[in-house]
PDB file of C-alpha atoms and ligand atoms in Angstrom:
ATOM      1  CA  MET A   1       3.367  17.003  10.302  1.00  0.00           C
ATOM      2  CA  ALA A   2       5.986  14.574  11.472  1.00  0.00           C
ATOM      3  CA  ALA A   3       6.207  11.159   9.854  1.00  0.00           C
ATOM      4  CA  LYS A   4       4.649   8.452  11.997  1.00  0.00           C
ATOM      5  CA  ILE A   5       6.690   5.360  12.816  1.00  0.00           C
ATOM      6  CA  LEU A   6       5.272   2.135  14.184  1.00  0.00           C
ATOM      7  CA  ILE A   7       7.627   0.000  16.280  1.00  0.00           C
ATOM      8  CA  VAL A   8       6.635  -3.657  16.656  1.00  0.00           C
ATOM      9  CA  GLU A   9       9.034  -5.169  19.181  1.00  0.00           C
ATOM     10  CA  ASP A  10       8.562  -7.163  22.384  1.00  0.00           C
ATOM     11  CA  GLU A  11      11.812  -6.124  24.072  1.00  0.00           C
ATOM     12  CA  GLU A  12      10.692  -3.188  26.145  1.00  0.00           C
ATOM     13  CA  ALA A  13      14.131  -1.733  26.728  1.00  0.00           C
ATOM     14  CA  LEU A  14      14.768  -1.629  23.002  1.00  0.00           C
ATOM     15  CA  VAL A  15      11.382  -0.030  22.332  1.00  0.00           C
ATOM     16  CA  THR A  16      12.169   2.648  24.917  1.00  0.00           C
ATOM     17  CA  LEU A  17      15.570   3.312  23.393  1.00  0.00           C
ATOM     18  CA  ILE A  18      14.309   3.530  19.823  1.00  0.00           C
ATOM     19  CA  SER A  19      11.215   5.572  20.749  1.00  0.00           C
ATOM     20  CA  TYR A  20      13.264   8.059  22.697  1.00  0.00           C
ATOM     21  CA  ASN A  21      15.646   8.609  19.813  1.00  0.00           C
ATOM     22  CA  LEU A  22      12.945   8.787  17.175  1.00  0.00           C
ATOM     23  CA  GLU A  23      10.958  11.316  19.178  1.00  0.00           C
ATOM     24  CA  ALA A  24      14.066  13.387  19.746  1.00  0.00           C
ATOM     25  CA  ALA A  25      14.546  13.350  15.967  1.00  0.00           C
ATOM     26  CA  GLY A  26      11.033  14.747  15.545  1.00  0.00           C
ATOM     27  CA  TYR A  27       9.104  11.635  14.581  1.00  0.00           C
ATOM     28  CA  GLN A  28       5.744  10.600  15.919  1.00  0.00           C
ATOM     29  CA  VAL A  29       6.069   7.145  17.475  1.00  0.00           C
ATOM     30  CA  VAL A  30       3.548   4.383  18.098  1.00  0.00           C
ATOM     31  CA  SER A  31       4.694   1.062  19.523  1.00  0.00           C
ATOM     32  CA  THR A  32       3.439  -2.368  20.441  1.00  0.00           C
ATOM     33  CA  GLY A  33       4.929  -5.679  21.484  1.00  0.00           C
ATOM     34  CA  THR A  34       2.321  -7.958  19.987  1.00  0.00           C
ATOM     35  CA  SER A  35       1.461  -8.896  16.427  1.00  0.00           C
ATOM     36  CA  ASP A  36      -2.294  -8.628  16.973  1.00  0.00           C
ATOM     37  CA  ASP A  37      -1.899  -5.048  18.109  1.00  0.00           C
ATOM     38  CA  ALA A  38       0.411  -4.388  15.195  1.00  0.00           C
ATOM     39  CA  MET A  39      -2.173  -5.538  12.669  1.00  0.00           C
ATOM     40  CA  PHE A  40      -4.798  -3.405  14.379  1.00  0.00           C
ATOM     41  CA  LEU A  41      -2.587  -0.302  14.404  1.00  0.00           C
ATOM     42  CA  LEU A  42      -1.628  -0.779  10.765  1.00  0.00           C
ATOM     43  CA  LYS A  43      -5.294  -0.536   9.862  1.00  0.00           C
ATOM     44  CA  GLU A  44      -6.503   2.028  12.370  1.00  0.00           C
ATOM     45  CA  SER A  45      -3.598   4.402  12.423  1.00  0.00           C
ATOM     46  CA  PRO A  46      -1.471   3.777   9.321  1.00  0.00           C
ATOM     47  CA  PRO A  47       2.169   4.727   9.893  1.00  0.00           C
ATOM     48  CA  ASP A  48       4.686   6.025   7.341  1.00  0.00           C
ATOM     49  CA  LEU A  49       7.253   3.390   8.243  1.00  0.00           C
ATOM     50  CA  VAL A  50       7.370   0.211  10.340  1.00  0.00           C
ATOM     51  CA  ILE A  51      10.229  -1.120  12.445  1.00  0.00           C
ATOM     52  CA  LEU A  52       9.403  -4.781  12.791  1.00  0.00           C
ATOM     53  CA  ASP A  53      11.004  -7.371  15.038  1.00  0.00           C
ATOM     54  CA  TRP A  54      11.521 -10.782  13.483  1.00  0.00           C
ATOM     55  CA  MET A  55      10.739 -12.822  16.611  1.00  0.00           C
ATOM     56  CA  LEU A  56       7.489 -11.868  18.270  1.00  0.00           C
ATOM     57  CA  PRO A  57       5.083 -13.763  20.470  1.00  0.00           C
ATOM     58  CA  GLY A  58       2.226 -14.868  18.216  1.00  0.00           C
ATOM     59  CA  ALA A  59       2.551 -14.207  14.504  1.00  0.00           C
ATOM     60  CA  SER A  60       6.176 -13.544  13.537  1.00  0.00           C
ATOM     61  CA  GLY A  61       7.486 -10.345  12.047  1.00  0.00           C
ATOM     62  CA  ILE A  62       7.765 -12.170   8.734  1.00  0.00           C
ATOM     63  CA  GLU A  63       4.068 -12.955   8.797  1.00  0.00           C
ATOM     64  CA  ILE A  64       3.212  -9.342   9.578  1.00  0.00           C
ATOM     65  CA  CYS A  65       5.465  -8.186   6.768  1.00  0.00           C
ATOM     66  CA  ARG A  66       3.706 -10.526   4.385  1.00  0.00           C
ATOM     67  CA  GLN A  67       0.360  -9.080   5.411  1.00  0.00           C
ATOM     68  CA  ILE A  68       1.662  -5.554   4.983  1.00  0.00           C
ATOM     69  CA  ARG A  69       2.731  -6.368   1.423  1.00  0.00           C
ATOM     70  CA  ALA A  70      -0.601  -8.059   0.693  1.00  0.00           C
ATOM     71  CA  GLY A  71      -2.737  -5.112   1.818  1.00  0.00           C
ATOM     72  CA  ALA A  72      -3.684  -2.559  -0.816  1.00  0.00           C
ATOM     73  CA  ALA A  73      -3.235   0.341   1.605  1.00  0.00           C
ATOM     74  CA  THR A  74       0.085  -0.847   3.031  1.00  0.00           C
ATOM     75  CA  ARG A  75       1.731  -2.414  -0.033  1.00  0.00           C
ATOM     76  CA  ASN A  76       4.355   0.315  -0.354  1.00  0.00           C
ATOM     77  CA  LEU A  77       4.880   0.959   3.334  1.00  0.00           C
ATOM     78  CA  PRO A  78       8.620   0.967   4.162  1.00  0.00           C
ATOM     79  CA  VAL A  79       9.544  -1.851   6.562  1.00  0.00           C
ATOM     80  CA  ILE A  80      12.794  -2.273   8.488  1.00  0.00           C
ATOM     81  CA  MET A  81      13.151  -5.715  10.079  1.00  0.00           C
ATOM     82  CA  LEU A  82      15.087  -6.281  13.292  1.00  0.00           C
ATOM     83  CA  THR A  83      16.771  -9.567  14.006  1.00  0.00           C
ATOM     84  CA  ALA A  84      19.065 -10.925  16.720  1.00  0.00           C
ATOM     85  CA  ARG A  85      22.651 -11.724  15.750  1.00  0.00           C
ATOM     86  CA  GLY A  86      22.873 -15.161  14.235  1.00  0.00           C
ATOM     87  CA  GLU A  87      19.117 -15.542  14.383  1.00  0.00           C
ATOM     88  CA  GLU A  88      18.231 -16.339  10.841  1.00  0.00           C
ATOM     89  CA  ALA A  89      20.162 -13.317   9.639  1.00  0.00           C
ATOM     90  CA  ASP A  90      21.314 -15.073   6.489  1.00  0.00           C
ATOM     91  CA  LYS A  91      17.939 -16.478   5.772  1.00  0.00           C
ATOM     92  CA  LEU A  92      16.452 -13.052   6.252  1.00  0.00           C
ATOM     93  CA  ARG A  93      18.927 -11.578   3.829  1.00  0.00           C
ATOM     94  CA  GLY A  94      17.630 -13.646   0.990  1.00  0.00           C
ATOM     95  CA  LEU A  95      14.092 -13.750   2.099  1.00  0.00           C
ATOM     96  CA  ALA A  96      11.303 -12.613  -0.127  1.00  0.00           C
ATOM     97  CA  THR A  97       9.355 -11.076   2.735  1.00  0.00           C
ATOM     98  CA  GLY A  98       9.436  -7.693   1.147  1.00  0.00           C
ATOM     99  CA  ALA A  99      11.225  -5.881   3.976  1.00  0.00           C
ATOM    100  CA  ASP A 100      13.015  -2.824   2.618  1.00  0.00           C
ATOM    101  CA  ASP A 101      15.915  -3.152   4.986  1.00  0.00           C
ATOM    102  CA  TYR A 102      16.980  -5.039   8.092  1.00  0.00           C
ATOM    103  CA  MET A 103      19.252  -4.526  11.060  1.00  0.00           C
ATOM    104  CA  VAL A 104      20.990  -7.100  13.217  1.00  0.00           C
ATOM    105  CA  LYS A 105      20.826  -6.558  17.004  1.00  0.00           C
ATOM    106  CA  PRO A 106      22.634  -4.946  18.674  1.00  0.00           C
ATOM    107  CA  PHE A 107      22.694  -2.107  16.185  1.00  0.00           C
ATOM    108  CA  SER A 108      23.628   1.525  16.284  1.00  0.00           C
ATOM    109  CA  VAL A 109      20.617   3.767  16.768  1.00  0.00           C
ATOM    110  CA  ALA A 110      22.321   6.422  14.645  1.00  0.00           C
ATOM    111  CA  GLU A 111      22.510   3.904  11.802  1.00  0.00           C
ATOM    112  CA  LEU A 112      18.837   3.017  12.243  1.00  0.00           C
ATOM    113  CA  LEU A 113      17.930   6.721  12.112  1.00  0.00           C
ATOM    114  CA  ALA A 114      19.954   7.180   8.940  1.00  0.00           C
ATOM    115  CA  ARG A 115      18.185   4.288   7.248  1.00  0.00           C
ATOM    116  CA  ILE A 116      14.768   5.516   8.368  1.00  0.00           C
ATOM    117  CA  LYS A 117      15.539   8.941   6.957  1.00  0.00           C
ATOM    118  CA  GLY A 118      16.611   7.440   3.644  1.00  0.00           C
ATOM    119  CA  LEU A 119      13.558   5.217   3.323  1.00  0.00           C
ATOM    120  CA  LEU A 120      11.156   8.012   4.222  1.00  0.00           C
ATOM    121  CA  ARG A 121      12.771  10.382   1.791  1.00  0.00           C
ATOM    122  CA  ARG A 122      12.041   7.919  -0.955  1.00  0.00           C
ATOM    123  CA  ALA A 123       8.604   6.831   0.233  1.00  0.00           C
ATOM    124  CA  ALA A 124       7.104  10.012   1.619  1.00  0.00           C
ATOM    125  CA  PRO A 125       9.116  12.974   0.330  1.00  0.00           C
ATOM    126  CA  GLU A 126       6.293  15.347   1.281  1.00  0.00           C
ATOM    127  CA  LYS A 127       6.630  14.478   4.927  1.00  0.00           C
ATOM    128  CA  THR A 128      10.335  15.106   5.224  1.00  0.00           C
ATOM    129  CA  ALA A 129      10.769  18.087   2.914  1.00  0.00           C
ATOM    130  CA  GLU A 130      11.729  21.287   4.713  1.00  0.00           C
ATOM    131  CA  LEU A 131       9.946  23.349   2.115  1.00  0.00           C
ATOM    132  CA  LEU A 132       6.507  22.306   0.981  1.00  0.00           C
ATOM    133  CA  GLN A 133       5.194  24.137  -2.089  1.00  0.00           C
ATOM    134  CA  LYS A 134       1.816  23.427  -3.582  1.00  0.00           C
ATOM    135  CA  GLY A 135      -0.926  25.432  -5.221  1.00  0.00           C
ATOM    136  CA  GLY A 136       1.020  28.677  -4.927  1.00  0.00           C
ATOM    137  CA  ILE A 137       1.488  28.319  -1.177  1.00  0.00           C
ATOM    138  CA  SER A 138       4.777  27.606   0.604  1.00  0.00           C
ATOM    139  CA  ILE A 139       5.387  26.188   4.049  1.00  0.00           C
ATOM    140  CA  ASP A 140       8.855  26.559   5.474  1.00  0.00           C
ATOM    141  CA  ARG A 141       8.746  23.894   8.149  1.00  0.00           C
ATOM    142  CA  GLN A 142      11.891  24.912   9.906  1.00  0.00           C
ATOM    143  CA  ALA A 143      10.750  28.491  10.355  1.00  0.00           C
ATOM    144  CA  HIS A 144       7.060  27.519  10.668  1.00  0.00           C
ATOM    145  CA  ARG A 145       6.404  30.172   8.046  1.00  0.00           C
ATOM    146  CA  VAL A 146       3.587  30.130   5.512  1.00  0.00           C
ATOM    147  CA  THR A 147       3.634  32.384   2.466  1.00  0.00           C
ATOM    148  CA  ARG A 148       1.544  32.931  -0.620  1.00  0.00           C
ATOM    149  CA  GLY A 149       3.451  34.984  -3.182  1.00  0.00           C
ATOM    150  CA  SER A 150       5.087  37.762  -1.173  1.00  0.00           C
ATOM    151  CA  ARG A 151       2.422  37.691   1.520  1.00  0.00           C
ATOM    152  CA  GLU A 152       3.080  36.028   4.838  1.00  0.00           C
ATOM    153  CA  ILE A 153       0.123  34.077   6.168  1.00  0.00           C
ATOM    154  CA  MET A 154      -0.395  33.903   9.915  1.00  0.00           C
ATOM    155  CA  LEU A 155      -2.123  30.723  11.050  1.00  0.00           C
ATOM    156  CA  GLY A 156      -3.159  29.272  14.377  1.00  0.00           C
ATOM    157  CA  PRO A 157      -1.612  25.897  15.295  1.00  0.00           C
ATOM    158  CA  THR A 158      -4.607  23.854  14.132  1.00  0.00           C
ATOM    159  CA  GLU A 159      -4.892  25.695  10.812  1.00  0.00           C
ATOM    160  CA  TYR A 160      -1.145  25.239  10.300  1.00  0.00           C
ATOM    161  CA  ARG A 161      -1.342  21.471  10.803  1.00  0.00           C
ATOM    162  CA  LEU A 162      -4.440  21.330   8.639  1.00  0.00           C
ATOM    163  CA  LEU A 163      -2.741  23.175   5.782  1.00  0.00           C
ATOM    164  CA  GLU A 164       0.360  21.026   6.132  1.00  0.00           C
ATOM    165  CA  PHE A 165      -1.684  17.842   5.931  1.00  0.00           C
ATOM    166  CA  PHE A 166      -3.670  19.171   2.976  1.00  0.00           C
ATOM    167  CA  MET A 167      -0.508  20.073   1.064  1.00  0.00           C
ATOM    168  CA  GLN A 168       1.140  16.769   1.905  1.00  0.00           C
ATOM    169  CA  SER A 169      -1.883  14.978   0.507  1.00  0.00           C
ATOM    170  CA  ALA A 170      -2.485  17.330  -2.438  1.00  0.00           C
ATOM    171  CA  GLY A 171      -4.795  15.914  -5.080  1.00  0.00           C
ATOM    172  CA  ARG A 172      -6.326  13.346  -2.727  1.00  0.00           C
ATOM    173  CA  VAL A 173      -9.845  13.672  -1.371  1.00  0.00           C
ATOM    174  CA  LEU A 174      -9.664  13.681   2.426  1.00  0.00           C
ATOM    175  CA  SER A 175     -12.687  12.767   4.485  1.00  0.00           C
ATOM    176  CA  ARG A 176     -13.507  14.681   7.649  1.00  0.00           C
ATOM    177  CA  ALA A 177     -12.652  11.531   9.616  1.00  0.00           C
ATOM    178  CA  GLN A 178      -9.203  11.383   7.996  1.00  0.00           C
ATOM    179  CA  LEU A 179      -8.615  15.043   8.760  1.00  0.00           C
ATOM    180  CA  LEU A 180      -9.697  14.552  12.373  1.00  0.00           C
ATOM    181  CA  ASP A 181      -7.384  11.603  12.734  1.00  0.00           C
ATOM    182  CA  ASN A 182      -4.343  13.221  11.243  1.00  0.00           C
ATOM    183  CA  VAL A 183      -4.696  16.795  12.409  1.00  0.00           C
ATOM    184  CA  TRP A 184      -6.392  16.468  15.778  1.00  0.00           C
ATOM    185  CA  GLY A 185      -5.183  12.979  16.604  1.00  0.00           C
ATOM    186  CA  HIS A 186      -6.806   9.653  17.080  1.00  0.00           C
ATOM    187  CA  THR A 187      -8.113  10.295  20.563  1.00  0.00           C
ATOM    188  CA  ALA A 188      -9.309  13.864  20.182  1.00  0.00           C
ATOM    189  CA  GLU A 189     -12.912  14.393  21.210  1.00  0.00           C
ATOM    190  CA  VAL A 190     -14.074  16.716  18.512  1.00  0.00           C
ATOM    191  CA  ASP A 191     -16.814  16.104  16.008  1.00  0.00           C
ATOM    192  CA  GLU A 192     -16.654  16.403  12.271  1.00  0.00           C
ATOM    193  CA  ARG A 193     -18.293  19.821  12.265  1.00  0.00           C
ATOM    194  CA  THR A 194     -15.172  21.150  13.971  1.00  0.00           C
ATOM    195  CA  VAL A 195     -13.263  20.211  10.829  1.00  0.00           C
ATOM    196  CA  ASP A 196     -15.523  22.426   8.721  1.00  0.00           C
ATOM    197  CA  VAL A 197     -15.055  25.336  11.099  1.00  0.00           C
ATOM    198  CA  HIS A 198     -11.269  25.103  10.888  1.00  0.00           C
ATOM    199  CA  VAL A 199     -11.244  24.576   7.126  1.00  0.00           C
ATOM    200  CA  GLY A 200     -13.354  27.750   6.907  1.00  0.00           C
ATOM    201  CA  ARG A 201     -10.819  29.663   9.015  1.00  0.00           C
ATOM    202  CA  LEU A 202      -7.929  28.299   6.998  1.00  0.00           C
ATOM    203  CA  ARG A 203      -9.586  29.380   3.739  1.00  0.00           C
ATOM    204  CA  LYS A 204     -10.120  32.878   5.101  1.00  0.00           C
ATOM    205  CA  SER A 205      -6.423  33.147   5.887  1.00  0.00           C
ATOM    206  CA  ILE A 206      -5.000  31.748   2.687  1.00  0.00           C
ATOM    207  CA  VAL A 207      -7.383  33.316   0.172  1.00  0.00           C
ATOM    208  CA  ARG A 208      -7.323  37.075  -0.311  1.00  0.00           C
ATOM    209  CA  GLY A 209      -9.160  39.108  -2.935  1.00  0.00           C
ATOM    210  CA  ALA A 210      -9.170  37.376  -6.281  1.00  0.00           C
ATOM    211  CA  GLU A 211      -6.834  34.555  -5.247  1.00  0.00           C
ATOM    212  CA  VAL A 212      -8.018  31.084  -6.121  1.00  0.00           C
ATOM    213  CA  ASP A 213      -9.095  28.849  -3.229  1.00  0.00           C
ATOM    214  CA  PRO A 214      -6.927  25.702  -3.457  1.00  0.00           C
ATOM    215  CA  ILE A 215      -9.219  23.800  -1.082  1.00  0.00           C
ATOM    216  CA  ARG A 216     -12.167  22.289  -2.870  1.00  0.00           C
ATOM    217  CA  THR A 217     -15.193  20.866  -1.054  1.00  0.00           C
ATOM    218  CA  VAL A 218     -16.201  17.492  -2.425  1.00  0.00           C
ATOM    219  CA  ARG A 219     -19.846  16.944  -1.656  1.00  0.00           C
ATOM    220  CA  GLY A 220     -20.444  13.888   0.477  1.00  0.00           C
ATOM    221  CA  ALA A 221     -16.738  13.032   0.600  1.00  0.00           C
ATOM    222  CA  GLY A 222     -14.679  15.777   2.215  1.00  0.00           C
ATOM    223  CA  TYR A 223     -12.044  18.161   0.926  1.00  0.00           C
ATOM    224  CA  VAL A 224      -9.229  18.109  -1.564  1.00  0.00           C
ATOM    225  CA  PHE A 225      -6.266  20.466  -1.890  1.00  0.00           C
ATOM    226  CA  ASP A 226      -5.696  21.180  -5.571  1.00  0.00           C
ATOM    227  CA  ASP A 227      -2.080  21.265  -6.564  1.00  0.00           C
ATOM    228  CA  LYS A 228      -2.843  23.556  -9.494  1.00  0.00           C
ATOM    229  CA  PRO A 229      -5.963  25.431  -8.356  1.00  0.00           C
ATOM    230  CA  SER A 230      -5.806  27.858 -11.282  1.00  0.00           C
ATOM    231  CA  SER A 231      -6.996  25.099 -13.588  1.00  0.00           C
ATOM    232  CA  ALA A 232      -9.904  24.202 -11.325  1.00  0.00           C
TER     233      ALA A 232
HETATM  234 CA1  LIG B 301      11.676 -10.337  19.856  1.00  0.00          CA
END
């Protein structure tokens, strides 16, 4: 599953340019030009990284950054601030807003991509790794190949995304709503029972014979992928 990047910027041309390049680099992109929307999206559809413009209509980027750092769920979210040349750049440099990095406009998109890659590698290594290995199962993301021991596992597209999300979030209990959101997407019109059906199919594919099932059902809460299922 590609890392999700939220762009908060009111210059449409810049949003288009950045979005285009991020999508071409394989990221999932969400964007908005207003701070109210940004706060809503941060809660409803938490990204893996935020590109945040300093000057926005309404609450400033600084204010949003402060709120990101104050929220328990977003405290460690990587933030790259954008600022116009000369516009408070020095102030921003020393500012205790908690931005991880900042770029002065106009900037090179290649440089922005490099910084995003670096920040994500540190913050969400599971999302950028080419090889994901957990609970005895490996996903080679480049080849879209899933293996368990020497056995190759064939999965449908939904089961593949489901397994990828499970492994990325190993050890964390995931509710059916979270799975729906992250695997099917925010707008998908499927109910929570669909999740159970696909988890059932996924289990059938990844567990053969006496192999341990790494996916544990947590009554009343959802599912968790055990990193070391043998100890379960
Ligand atoms: Ca602006």
